Amino acid sequence: MIFAALCLFAPSLPTIIPAPLSYNAEEGSVRLDAKTIIVAVGDAKPVAERLREELRPATGWALPIHAKTGKHAISLIFDTTNASYGPEGYRLETTDDGVNIIANTQAGLFYGVQTLRQMLPVQAFDHTVQHDVEWNVPRVKMFDKPRFPWRGMHLDVSRHFEPMPFIERFIDWLAVHKMNVFHWHLVDDGGWRIEIKKYPKLTDVGAWRVEQPVKWDYSNLHFPGKNSGKKMYGGFYTQDEIRKIVKYAQDRYITIVPEIEMPGHSTELVASYPELGCSPSAEVKAKYIAGTGNDQPSMVCAGKPAVREFYKNVLTEVMGLFPSKFIHIGGDECPKDLWAQCPDCQARKAAKGLKTEDELQSDFIRDMDSFLVSKGRRLIGWDEILEGGLADNAAVMSWRGISGGIAAAQAGKDVVMSPTSHCYFDFSYASTSTEHVYSYEPIPTELSEAQGRHVLGAQANIWTEWIATPQEVERMMFPRAAALAEAVWTEPTKKDWSDFSRRLVTHYQRLDRLGINYYVEAPVAKSDLVLVGSHEQVAFENPPVSGATIRYTMDGSAPTASSSAYTSPIPVTKPAVIKAAIFRPGGAMSEVTTISAVSIQPDTTPKKPGVSWRVIEGNFKKCPEPSAFATAAAKIVDGIGVSDHAGKDHFAVMVEGFIRIPTDGEFTFYLGSDDGSKMWIDGNLVIDNDGPHGYAEKRLKMRLPAGDYPFRVVMYEGDGAESLKLWVEGAAMPKSQVPPSMLWSK
Ligand code: ACM
Ligand code: ZN
């Protein structure tokens, strides 16, 4: 009884994400109910309406908004005499009469409202009326404001199109996390997604590509027009829809920064208006597109005046739709080799005394910069815009690491940080974990305090080459977006990963109610390879948090929400493939963990050093069968990799031999590759890391008796970067690539 009473009066720890600047918990709580009123006058009224609408679905209340102070009220109060709030800060205080939220801007009041929502029971995030909930707000005095003015999330809707209702949900989630910039990547090679009245072919042609057999195949982009009769993939937003989304975001104090990517990444644009492409000789053109599968070179021309005219007309319509001060013009990854062979580009270079193609790009970007400035806007672009000299008024988005951001800030230019090291949410959780995102510090130590003030903030990017559906976007976004929200809102002295992890447990319940398909860490098996008859059992290391369940199958099929629930270690009496996943109460499911139960014996015949390495050429989309290598010549190598195929595309490699387990004990192997790879031990598929992807590792933790075991690795490379690595880690062995002493053949 005493214990219960103590608990009742212990100040409750806040579970607010992002963590507020200062929080003083007091005893007791304030009850809200259907008789609560909202008090707001003047400019506070729109925020009061948002508060009413955000409380309505879960509570069923339609709280009245009163102009006069009253009892039992949530009061939204402007205090314009106090500059300490800044443009987005607020104070939240409970009183005997209710809750006061005080700020000197609407945005500040709105963030107070978001905090209030998170102080209510998690059911506040439900979209249907929740009965039997006591809507208590713990008593508190809180002062809060963000560290950075740019707290952003990017979404690429070109490679894969996202429908309007999803964009609204996406904006809702940003608002919950007090993020305030939505960087909307509207155009790219994969499709043009914004209606431009002056150029209808951008969406009649450029918004529709022939559906590809894989999610994304850059070398097979075809835009024959929406009604070509072929199976098409695409979509776009009409200007009316864009206006609706802009308003929707404004109502949530979110600025949409539209990106009109130029001059690279423009396959869809040149397909729509070929006359805007470079005009090299027929011979150069043929050479340029040979082997790409594309109909024409995808480079817009940096020399033709018509191209600049085109972009200014597009930007004029874009500015008419988006009130954002910043307009993003892309500028990244522009291959300039065709410019070097285009008479129009070369004529421009000569006329302007430009020495390099990088300078030609800068000349192009400067043109856009002065155009945007003449309309009262500012240009922002990816860090490549630094290369030929930065336009006067431009701001830089640093993505290839942080050096572009450092250089720009040192030159006195504004910067938004979005480095691949922490902010690329298209990267797997294995490479960019939630904890790693959380640790992100946007101001590089290289900057002085004054230079550091040019860092406006940070954002994460969601590129959708391999992310085709809203559910997949959600999974890549959360919980990492919650971690980033805290990295850009909360002062470093208030950041604490273990406390964040604790709050995340509650926050998952909010995400469940918001219907977000967030990433759930997969079950981690104590051993991924179990020897039948060894008394080893299938067991898991990570009991799932709050209400989640591990479910599994033993027939190789994918587990579902109705598969057997794991309650204790599973004995195995015969070879089997066990697949397990964690299921959250809201429906979110983890990746599948596969455990192999096998019967294998070490091979005792004599061995020679090295393993066999074979390669075959071909544009593979997944690992070919081992039999495909039957006629390829083998060489003996002493390590596992792509060997002499580094830097090449379109091939597959097979490495075979014996792996020598040096001592009895536990070893973990990690098979890493770009693109896919697989590993077999004694004919059993034990690591499946197949499919098109950037560098990603999958692990195999096992305990085998010392000895030689036959193994095989297959990997394939589509386009872009390539790698193949097999790592090993043991009790007396730090993680390192498998050494020659473990690689043998007969
Ligand atoms: C980028 O990731 N190409 C900006
Ligand atoms: Zn050109």
mmCIF file of C-alpha atoms and ligand atoms in Angstrom, residues 278 301-302 342 345, ligand 2:
data_model
loop_
_atom_site.group_PDB
_atom_site.id
_atom_site.type_symbol
_atom_site.label_atom_id
_atom_site.label_comp_id
_atom_site.label_asym_id
_atom_site.label_seq_id
_atom_site.Cartn_x
_atom_site.Cartn_y
_atom_site.Cartn_z
ATOM 1 C CA CYS A 278 22.430 18.171 -75.427
ATOM 2 C CA CYS A 301 22.003 20.941 -72.075
ATOM 3 C CA ALA A 302 23.777 23.585 -70.016
ATOM 4 C CA CYS A 342 28.037 19.177 -77.057
ATOM 5 C CA CYS A 345 27.604 23.608 -74.091
HETATM 6 ZN ZN ZN B 2 24.742 20.764 -74.204
#
